[in-house]
Short mmCIF file of C-alpha atoms and ligand atoms in Angstrom, two decimals:
data_model
loop_
_atom_site.label_atom_id
_atom_site.label_comp_id
_atom_site.label_asym_id
_atom_site.label_seq_id
_atom_site.Cartn_x
_atom_site.Cartn_y
_atom_site.Cartn_z
CA MET U 269 236.23 123.59 349.38
CA THR U 270 235.09 123.33 352.94
CA ASP U 271 236.25 120.13 354.52
CA PRO U 272 233.10 118.49 355.90
CA GLY U 273 234.94 117.59 359.08
CA SER U 274 236.48 121.01 359.61
CA ASP U 275 235.52 123.58 362.19
CA GLU U 276 234.66 125.97 359.39
CA HIS U 277 232.14 123.46 358.09
CA ARG U 278 230.64 122.81 361.49
CA ASP U 279 230.38 126.56 362.04
CA GLY U 280 228.23 126.90 358.94
CA ILE U 281 224.54 127.51 359.45
CA SER U 282 223.21 124.44 361.19
CA ARG U 283 219.85 122.90 360.47
CA ARG U 284 218.73 124.02 363.92
CA ARG U 285 219.76 127.59 363.17
CA LEU U 286 217.94 127.49 359.84
CA LEU U 287 214.82 126.43 361.67
CA ALA U 288 215.26 129.28 364.10
CA VAL U 289 215.66 131.69 361.19
CA ALA U 290 212.58 130.23 359.58
CA GLY U 291 210.68 130.82 362.80
CA ALA U 292 211.87 134.42 362.94
CA ALA U 293 210.73 134.93 359.37
CA ALA U 294 207.31 133.58 360.21
CA GLY U 295 207.26 136.25 362.88
CA GLY U 296 207.77 138.97 360.30
CA LEU U 297 211.50 139.14 359.56
CA VAL U 298 212.21 138.68 355.90
CA VAL U 299 215.20 136.49 355.17
CA GLY U 300 214.41 135.26 351.70
CA GLY U 301 211.60 133.12 350.40
CA LEU U 302 211.05 129.81 348.75
CA ALA U 303 208.16 128.72 346.62
CA GLY U 304 204.99 127.74 348.37
CA GLY U 305 205.54 130.09 351.28
CA ALA U 306 208.23 127.95 352.94
CA VAL U 307 210.96 130.09 354.36
CA GLY U 308 214.64 129.45 353.88
CA VAL U 309 218.00 131.07 353.61
CA ALA U 310 218.86 131.80 350.02
CA SER U 311 222.22 130.29 349.19
CA ALA U 312 224.74 132.95 350.07
CA SER U 313 227.48 131.00 348.41
CA GLY U 314 225.89 129.94 345.15
CA ASP U 315 227.17 126.51 344.27
CA ASP U 316 230.60 126.64 345.85
CA GLY U 317 229.25 125.51 349.21
CA SER U 318 231.88 127.57 350.96
CA SER U 319 230.01 129.30 353.71
CA THR U 320 226.47 128.34 354.51
CA GLY U 321 226.42 124.68 353.66
CA THR U 322 223.46 125.09 351.33
CA VAL U 323 223.35 124.88 347.55
CA ALA U 324 220.58 126.81 345.79
CA PHE U 325 217.78 124.50 344.65
CA HIS U 326 216.44 126.80 341.93
CA GLY U 327 218.36 127.80 338.83
CA GLU U 328 218.82 127.34 335.11
CA HIS U 329 220.20 123.83 335.61
CA GLN U 330 219.51 121.34 338.38
CA ALA U 331 221.99 121.45 341.22
CA GLY U 332 224.18 118.37 341.64
CA ILE U 333 225.66 118.41 338.14
CA ALA U 334 228.11 121.31 337.77
CA THR U 335 227.94 121.87 341.53
CA ALA U 336 231.32 121.39 343.23
CA ALA U 337 231.26 117.64 343.91
CA GLN U 338 230.28 116.88 347.49
CA ASP U 339 231.90 114.06 349.43
CA ARG U 340 228.97 111.62 349.60
CA LEU U 341 226.32 110.10 347.38
CA LEU U 342 223.06 108.28 347.92
CA PHE U 343 221.55 107.30 344.61
CA ALA U 344 218.02 105.92 344.39
CA SER U 345 216.36 104.43 341.33
CA TYR U 346 212.59 103.85 341.35
CA ASP U 347 209.94 101.99 339.40
CA VAL U 348 206.64 103.79 338.99
CA VAL U 349 203.96 101.40 340.23
CA THR U 350 200.83 103.48 339.73
CA PRO U 351 199.09 103.24 336.36
CA ARG U 352 197.69 106.76 336.75
CA ARG U 353 199.50 109.78 335.34
CA ALA U 354 197.68 112.08 337.81
CA ASP U 355 199.24 110.20 340.76
CA LEU U 356 202.67 110.56 339.23
CA GLU U 357 202.17 114.26 338.64
CA LYS U 358 200.93 114.80 342.19
CA MET U 359 203.94 112.98 343.62
CA LEU U 360 206.37 115.00 341.50
CA ARG U 361 204.82 118.21 342.85
CA GLU U 362 205.14 116.88 346.40
CA TRP U 363 208.71 115.75 345.79
CA THR U 364 209.60 119.22 344.53
CA ALA U 365 208.13 120.95 347.57
CA ALA U 366 209.96 118.50 349.84
CA ALA U 367 213.24 118.90 347.93
CA GLU U 368 213.05 122.69 348.25
CA ARG U 369 212.81 122.35 351.99
CA LEU U 370 215.32 119.54 352.40
CA THR U 371 218.03 121.30 350.40
CA ALA U 372 217.47 124.41 352.53
CA GLY U 373 218.03 122.31 355.66
CA GLN U 374 214.39 122.23 356.69
CA PRO U 375 212.25 119.23 357.62
CA VAL U 376 209.72 118.12 355.01
CA GLY U 377 206.28 119.54 355.72
CA ASP U 378 205.14 121.35 358.83
CA PRO U 379 205.51 119.65 362.18
CA ALA U 380 202.66 117.21 362.93
CA THR U 381 199.94 118.82 364.95
CA SER U 382 198.74 115.61 366.54
CA ALA U 383 200.72 113.08 368.53
CA ALA U 384 198.25 110.50 367.26
CA LEU U 385 199.64 110.84 363.71
CA PRO U 386 203.03 109.79 362.37
CA PRO U 387 205.41 112.79 362.26
CA THR U 388 205.52 114.50 358.86
CA ASP U 389 209.32 114.41 358.96
CA THR U 390 211.17 111.31 360.08
CA GLY U 391 213.42 113.42 362.30
CA GLU U 392 216.91 111.98 361.92
CA ALA U 393 218.34 115.16 360.34
CA GLU U 394 217.17 117.36 363.20
CA GLY U 395 220.18 119.35 364.43
CA LEU U 396 222.41 118.41 361.49
CA HIS U 397 224.10 120.82 359.12
CA PRO U 398 222.43 121.04 355.65
CA ALA U 399 225.68 119.55 354.32
CA ARG U 400 225.41 121.07 350.83
CA LEU U 401 222.62 118.66 350.00
CA THR U 402 221.58 118.57 346.35
CA LEU U 403 218.73 116.49 344.97
CA THR U 404 218.75 115.86 341.25
CA VAL U 405 215.89 114.10 339.50
CA GLY U 406 216.07 112.05 336.29
CA PHE U 407 213.63 110.18 334.04
CA GLY U 408 214.54 106.76 332.66
CA PRO U 409 213.55 105.38 329.22
CA THR U 410 210.94 103.07 330.79
CA LEU U 411 208.98 106.06 332.11
CA PHE U 412 208.22 106.90 328.49
CA GLU U 413 207.71 103.40 327.17
CA LEU U 414 207.59 100.11 329.04
CA GLU U 415 207.58 96.94 326.96
CA GLY U 416 205.85 98.73 324.12
CA THR U 417 203.18 100.38 326.28
CA ASP U 418 202.78 104.11 326.73
CA ARG U 419 201.60 104.00 330.38
CA PHE U 420 201.52 107.72 330.98
CA GLY U 421 201.01 109.17 327.51
CA LEU U 422 204.62 110.30 327.43
CA ALA U 423 206.03 108.21 324.56
CA ALA U 424 205.93 111.13 322.13
CA GLN U 425 207.97 113.24 324.55
CA ARG U 426 210.80 110.74 324.82
CA PRO U 427 213.97 112.52 323.74
CA ASP U 428 215.87 110.83 320.92
CA ALA U 429 219.00 111.11 323.06
CA LEU U 430 217.42 109.00 325.82
CA VAL U 431 218.42 105.73 324.20
CA ASP U 432 218.65 102.34 325.82
CA LEU U 433 222.36 101.76 326.22
CA PRO U 434 223.66 98.99 323.97
CA ALA U 435 225.33 95.92 325.46
CA PHE U 436 229.09 96.46 325.73
CA PRO U 437 231.63 93.61 325.55
CA GLY U 438 232.40 92.39 329.07
CA ASP U 439 229.18 93.71 330.62
CA ALA U 440 227.99 91.59 333.54
CA LEU U 441 224.88 93.60 334.32
CA GLU U 442 222.50 92.63 337.09
CA ALA U 443 218.87 93.60 336.50
CA ASP U 444 218.31 94.53 340.13
CA ARG U 445 221.16 97.05 339.97
CA SER U 446 220.16 98.53 336.62
CA GLY U 447 217.53 100.73 335.00
CA GLY U 448 214.67 102.58 336.63
CA ASP U 449 211.77 104.87 335.65
CA LEU U 450 212.86 107.73 337.92
CA CYS U 451 215.99 108.51 339.88
CA ILE U 452 217.11 110.78 342.64
CA GLN U 453 220.80 111.58 342.93
CA ALA U 454 221.36 112.91 346.46
CA CYS U 455 224.80 114.42 347.08
CA GLY U 456 226.07 116.12 350.20
CA ASP U 457 228.69 115.97 352.89
CA ASP U 458 226.78 114.01 355.54
CA PRO U 459 225.44 110.51 354.80
CA GLN U 460 222.70 110.88 357.41
CA VAL U 461 221.39 114.01 355.68
CA LEU U 462 221.34 112.08 352.38
CA PHE U 463 219.58 109.12 353.96
CA HIS U 464 217.01 111.43 355.51
CA ALA U 465 216.29 113.09 352.17
CA VAL U 466 215.93 109.87 350.17
CA ARG U 467 213.95 108.18 352.93
CA ASN U 468 211.44 111.02 353.06
CA LEU U 469 211.08 111.23 349.29
CA THR U 470 210.56 107.47 349.17
CA ARG U 471 207.98 107.77 351.95
CA ILE U 472 206.14 110.56 350.11
CA GLY U 473 206.15 108.42 346.97
CA ARG U 474 204.67 105.31 348.60
CA GLY U 475 202.00 103.77 346.36
CA VAL U 476 203.30 105.71 343.36
CA VAL U 477 206.94 104.59 343.18
CA ARG U 478 208.89 101.66 344.59
CA LEU U 479 212.61 101.70 345.20
CA ARG U 480 214.29 99.50 342.60
CA TRP U 481 217.92 99.84 343.68
CA SER U 482 220.09 102.28 345.54
CA GLN U 483 223.78 102.98 345.90
CA GLU U 484 225.78 104.74 348.56
CA GLY U 485 229.06 106.37 347.59
CA PHE U 486 231.92 108.12 349.31
CA GLY U 487 235.18 109.93 348.49
CA ARG U 488 233.97 111.69 345.34
CA THR U 489 236.03 110.46 342.40
CA SER U 490 235.88 113.68 340.49
CA SER U 491 236.56 117.33 340.87
CA THR U 492 234.12 119.50 339.02
CA THR U 493 235.55 122.94 339.76
CA ALA U 494 239.03 124.39 339.30
CA SER U 495 239.44 124.91 343.05
CA GLN U 496 238.82 121.30 344.09
CA ALA U 497 241.79 118.99 344.67
CA THR U 498 241.71 115.71 342.78
CA PRO U 499 240.60 112.83 345.00
CA ARG U 500 241.65 109.18 344.66
CA ASN U 501 239.64 106.16 343.64
CA LEU U 502 239.90 102.73 345.28
CA LEU U 503 242.69 101.74 342.90
CA GLY U 504 244.73 104.41 344.66
CA PHE U 505 244.99 106.75 341.66
CA LYS U 506 243.92 110.37 341.38
CA ASP U 507 240.61 110.42 339.56
CA GLY U 508 239.05 113.45 337.91
CA THR U 509 242.18 115.23 336.71
CA ASP U 510 241.04 115.64 333.12
CA ASN U 511 237.44 116.47 333.89
CA LEU U 512 235.22 119.26 332.66
CA ARG U 513 235.10 122.19 335.06
CA ALA U 514 232.16 124.30 336.11
CA GLY U 515 232.03 127.75 334.54
CA THR U 516 233.79 126.79 331.30
CA ALA U 517 232.38 126.98 327.79
CA GLU U 518 233.60 123.42 327.28
CA LEU U 519 231.31 122.15 330.06
CA ASP U 520 228.40 124.20 328.77
CA ASP U 521 228.80 122.79 325.26
CA SER U 522 229.32 119.19 326.34
CA VAL U 523 226.81 118.86 329.19
CA TRP U 524 223.68 120.96 328.60
CA ALA U 525 221.09 119.96 326.03
CA THR U 526 219.54 122.71 323.94
CA ALA U 527 216.13 123.06 322.28
CA ASP U 528 217.88 122.42 318.95
CA ASP U 529 218.82 118.95 320.17
CA GLY U 530 215.22 117.86 319.57
CA SER U 531 213.29 117.99 322.86
CA ALA U 532 212.32 121.51 323.88
CA TRP U 533 211.45 120.38 327.43
CA MET U 534 215.03 119.17 327.90
CA ALA U 535 216.69 122.51 327.03
CA GLY U 536 219.08 123.25 329.90
CA GLY U 537 218.92 119.63 331.04
CA SER U 538 221.44 116.85 330.62
CA TYR U 539 221.70 113.07 330.24
CA MET U 540 223.09 110.98 333.04
CA VAL U 541 224.71 107.57 332.65
CA THR U 542 225.43 105.50 335.74
CA ARG U 543 227.58 102.38 335.80
CA ARG U 544 228.23 100.35 338.93
CA ILE U 545 231.77 99.15 338.26
CA ARG U 546 233.28 96.54 340.54
CA ASN U 547 237.02 96.88 341.09
CA LEU U 548 238.65 93.48 341.33
CA ILE U 549 240.82 94.86 344.06
CA GLU U 550 242.30 91.56 345.18
CA VAL U 551 243.80 91.14 341.69
CA TRP U 552 244.85 94.81 341.52
CA ASP U 553 246.55 94.59 344.91
CA ARG U 554 248.80 91.81 343.60
CA THR U 555 249.81 93.87 340.56
CA SER U 556 253.16 95.69 340.51
CA LEU U 557 253.19 99.47 340.72
CA ALA U 558 254.79 99.69 337.29
CA GLU U 559 252.00 97.61 335.76
CA GLN U 560 249.30 99.58 337.60
CA GLU U 561 250.76 102.78 336.17
CA ARG U 562 250.96 101.26 332.68
CA VAL U 563 247.28 100.29 332.93
CA ILE U 564 246.14 103.79 333.92
CA GLY U 565 248.80 105.73 331.97
CA ARG U 566 249.56 108.02 334.88
CA VAL U 567 251.98 108.04 337.83
CA ARG U 568 250.23 106.90 340.97
CA ALA U 569 251.98 109.25 343.41
CA THR U 570 251.56 112.50 341.50
CA GLY U 571 248.81 111.79 338.98
CA ALA U 572 251.13 113.04 336.21
CA PRO U 573 250.92 111.42 332.77
CA LEU U 574 253.69 108.80 332.41
CA GLY U 575 256.87 110.59 331.38
CA SER U 576 255.75 113.90 332.93
CA SER U 577 256.20 115.35 336.38
CA SER U 578 253.01 117.25 337.24
CA GLU U 579 249.39 116.21 337.40
CA ARG U 580 248.27 118.99 335.09
CA ASP U 581 250.86 118.31 332.38
CA PRO U 582 249.13 117.56 329.08
CA ILE U 583 248.94 113.95 327.95
CA ASP U 584 251.24 113.40 324.98
CA LEU U 585 250.23 110.13 323.37
CA ALA U 586 253.03 110.41 320.82
CA ALA U 587 255.85 110.72 323.40
CA LYS U 588 258.44 107.91 323.23
CA ASP U 589 261.07 106.63 325.66
CA ALA U 590 264.78 106.19 324.84
CA ALA U 591 264.05 102.82 323.24
CA GLY U 592 261.46 104.39 320.96
CA LEU U 593 258.49 102.83 322.78
CA PRO U 594 255.42 104.93 323.67
CA LEU U 595 255.64 106.37 327.18
CA ILE U 596 251.89 105.82 327.51
CA ASP U 597 250.66 102.44 326.32
CA PRO U 598 248.12 102.94 323.50
CA ASP U 599 245.72 100.72 325.50
CA ALA U 600 246.21 102.55 328.81
CA HIS U 601 242.95 103.84 330.27
CA VAL U 602 243.79 107.52 329.69
CA ALA U 603 244.91 106.80 326.13
CA VAL U 604 241.75 104.93 325.15
CA ALA U 605 239.48 107.44 326.91
CA ASN U 606 241.52 110.44 325.79
CA GLN U 607 238.95 113.13 325.24
CA ASP U 608 241.04 115.41 323.09
CA ALA U 609 241.94 112.56 320.76
CA LEU U 610 238.31 111.44 320.58
CA GLY U 611 236.85 114.94 320.37
CA ILE U 612 234.39 113.85 323.08
CA HIS U 613 234.08 115.35 326.55
CA ILE U 614 231.95 114.16 329.45
CA LEU U 615 231.45 115.43 332.99
CA ARG U 616 232.43 112.65 335.39
CA ARG U 617 230.85 112.89 338.83
CA GLY U 618 231.23 109.42 340.32
CA TYR U 619 231.87 108.02 343.79
CA ASN U 620 233.76 105.14 345.38
CA PHE U 621 231.57 102.50 346.93
CA THR U 622 231.75 99.41 349.05
CA ASP U 623 228.85 97.19 349.99
CA GLY U 624 230.91 94.92 352.23
CA LEU U 625 231.73 91.34 351.43
CA ASP U 626 230.32 89.60 348.37
CA PRO U 627 229.52 86.20 349.91
CA ARG U 628 229.29 84.60 346.47
CA VAL U 629 233.02 85.05 345.89
CA GLY U 630 234.32 85.88 349.37
CA GLN U 631 235.75 89.19 348.17
CA LEU U 632 235.00 92.83 348.81
CA ASP U 633 232.18 94.25 346.75
CA ALA U 634 233.79 97.61 346.07
CA GLY U 635 234.54 99.89 343.17
CA LEU U 636 233.45 102.98 341.34
CA PHE U 637 229.89 104.14 340.95
CA PHE U 638 230.51 105.97 337.71
CA ILE U 639 228.21 108.89 336.91
CA ALA U 640 228.63 110.91 333.73
CA TYR U 641 226.66 113.88 332.47
CA GLN U 642 226.52 114.81 328.82
CA ARG U 643 224.43 116.43 326.16
CA ASP U 644 223.84 113.24 324.18
CA PRO U 645 224.94 109.73 325.24
CA ARG U 646 224.84 108.59 321.59
CA ALA U 647 227.70 110.91 320.78
CA GLN U 648 229.55 110.80 324.11
CA PHE U 649 229.31 107.94 326.63
CA ILE U 650 228.40 105.22 324.13
CA PRO U 651 231.29 105.62 321.67
CA MET U 652 233.71 106.20 324.54
CA GLN U 653 232.60 103.07 326.40
CA GLN U 654 232.66 101.07 323.16
CA ARG U 655 236.34 101.94 322.81
CA LEU U 656 237.08 101.25 326.45
CA ALA U 657 235.25 97.92 326.43
CA ALA U 658 237.23 96.86 323.37
CA SER U 659 240.77 97.60 324.46
CA ASP U 660 241.20 99.33 327.85
CA LEU U 661 243.95 97.60 329.87
CA LEU U 662 241.83 98.34 332.94
CA ASN U 663 239.22 95.78 331.84
CA GLU U 664 241.23 93.01 333.49
CA TYR U 665 240.61 94.66 336.86
CA ILE U 666 237.00 95.87 336.63
CA LYS U 667 233.52 94.53 335.94
CA HIS U 668 230.46 96.60 334.99
CA VAL U 669 227.57 95.15 337.01
CA GLY U 670 224.98 97.95 336.96
CA SER U 671 223.85 100.41 334.32
CA ALA U 672 221.24 103.10 333.88
CA VAL U 673 220.51 106.17 331.80
CA PHE U 674 218.27 109.10 332.69
CA ALA U 675 217.09 112.33 331.12
CA VAL U 676 217.80 115.00 333.72
CA PRO U 677 215.46 117.92 333.07
CA PRO U 678 216.56 121.56 333.41
CA GLY U 679 216.47 123.48 336.68
CA LEU U 680 213.37 125.07 338.13
CA GLN U 681 212.26 128.55 339.02
CA PRO U 682 210.25 129.08 342.22
CA GLY U 683 206.70 127.79 341.69
CA GLN U 684 207.70 125.18 339.10
CA TRP U 685 207.84 121.46 339.79
CA TRP U 686 209.97 118.54 338.67
CA GLY U 687 208.56 117.11 335.46
CA GLN U 688 206.32 120.10 334.73
CA GLY U 689 208.11 120.83 331.45
CA LEU U 690 207.71 117.19 330.39
CA MET U 691 204.11 116.78 331.51
CA GLU U 692 202.98 120.05 329.94
CA SER U 693 204.87 119.70 326.65
C1 HEM M 939 236.38 101.47 337.68
C2 HEM M 939 236.42 102.09 336.54
C3 HEM M 939 237.29 103.28 336.25
C4 HEM M 939 238.40 103.72 336.91
C5 HEM M 939 239.05 103.11 338.12
C6 HEM M 939 238.85 104.89 336.23
C7 HEM M 939 239.97 105.63 336.58
C8 HEM M 939 240.46 106.72 335.90
C9 HEM M 939 241.69 107.41 336.22
C10 HEM M 939 242.61 107.08 337.37
C11 HEM M 939 241.84 108.40 335.31
C12 HEM M 939 243.01 109.39 335.21
C13 HEM M 939 242.77 110.69 335.91
C14 HEM M 939 241.73 111.58 335.29
O1 HEM M 939 241.96 112.27 334.30
O2 HEM M 939 240.62 111.58 335.82
C15 HEM M 939 240.70 108.33 334.41
C16 HEM M 939 240.49 109.16 333.35
C17 HEM M 939 239.39 109.11 332.56
N1 HEM M 939 238.39 108.17 332.57
FE1 HEM M 939 238.22 106.65 333.84
N2 HEM M 939 238.01 105.16 335.18
C18 HEM M 939 237.04 104.19 335.17
C19 HEM M 939 235.99 104.06 334.27
C20 HEM M 939 235.74 104.95 333.26
C21 HEM M 939 234.62 104.87 332.36
C22 HEM M 939 233.54 103.79 332.36
C23 HEM M 939 234.71 105.94 331.53
C24 HEM M 939 233.81 106.37 330.38
C25 HEM M 939 233.15 105.57 329.61
C26 HEM M 939 235.90 106.67 331.90
C27 HEM M 939 236.32 107.83 331.31
C28 HEM M 939 237.47 108.52 331.62
C29 HEM M 939 237.89 109.72 330.94
C30 HEM M 939 237.13 110.45 329.85
C31 HEM M 939 239.10 110.09 331.52
C32 HEM M 939 239.97 111.28 331.15
C33 HEM M 939 240.75 110.96 329.90
C34 HEM M 939 241.48 112.20 329.38
O3 HEM M 939 242.58 112.46 329.90
O4 HEM M 939 240.93 112.88 328.52
N3 HEM M 939 236.49 106.04 332.96
N4 HEM M 939 239.89 107.30 334.80
#
């Protein structure tokens, strides 16, 4: 992976250069086209982000799921405030056109022709690298049905898999950090590029959607491809070792919905669960290393399962020490969440977060913004979280304070728009 701070990364095609290329194309040079006549550089690197700093917007699946996890997140959840379906549809078309340009490193819309008007693009990404920006849209349960009302005539299209998550023991959810009718997951390697993207989408959506909550994240807590090194979470442990990897049949089977799953418009899409999980780091920091490792079930330094020497060694839940005691506590996090034992796999794609001091308790508001993709939360996240909530040793050190679930539709081909499959089904 290209280190966002490296020279190689900075030498990638800059936003300014993309604009220059776009200008040349307008003058007759063909460099690749995007829908709607906008001109961009087709991703030379596919989804590995290695050379150009762009990730293709179009494809079978939305980018930002199996894409090699970028370093930063800006997540935005919205309420739809218009009662009119036509407004919503129009905004989704405009969002798509803007997202095509933003992910190609271009400003939204054409430059304003009059100094008397506000600029069409807010300008803060001018001169910045595209930073492997991906924008992934999702639809929450309340878009389909809000307090028993079918605001947009979409209730019949609600996928069975888009359930309201049940309450889990220990949940301390805050309404203003949970739920949402629509979401945008913006990932990339430059927080200013992410801010620019979400700000402009929010601006385009004014009068149709209102931001409900947002979350910034850093230091990706997952690796989603075989070539990515495993990063560390704020507890200091490697996170993402036993994750699904892009390009494997296991990911395909566990992440992508099919037409047979019940909703034809969701074929090639996925279901996203987000949980804002506070780490009680002050308590964790007073815990011995041995206890920390017992709680997780892995060695902090290497990431190896307890009793093993390498990160990639398989987890053996039956292994015993000389005294006959299990090397990995049956209630350790990796034992309770053990995917092979459960026969359940999810794609984790979360981020560390901190929102500074929580004045209510005088402690850092920091933790893991957990994001998981799966084919059906009823068969994957929900049973896994039910087990974790019941017995995970980690529960003493964490608190789930935010929660949301979204149907993430499939990817688009040029000319299609976000939500088209849903609206036209
Ligand atoms: C703050 C909360 C959490 C922290 C700090 C945390 C941390 C970790 C760590 C350090 C690992 C071991 C390395 C790895 O394989 O990635 C791990 C594994 C895992 N975690 Fe978490 N986790 C958290 C919450 C969750 C939640 C909410 C879920 C799902 C409901 C979950 C599911 C998993 C799974 C499936 C594995 C891999 C288990 C296996 O080896 O098959 N984690 N987590």
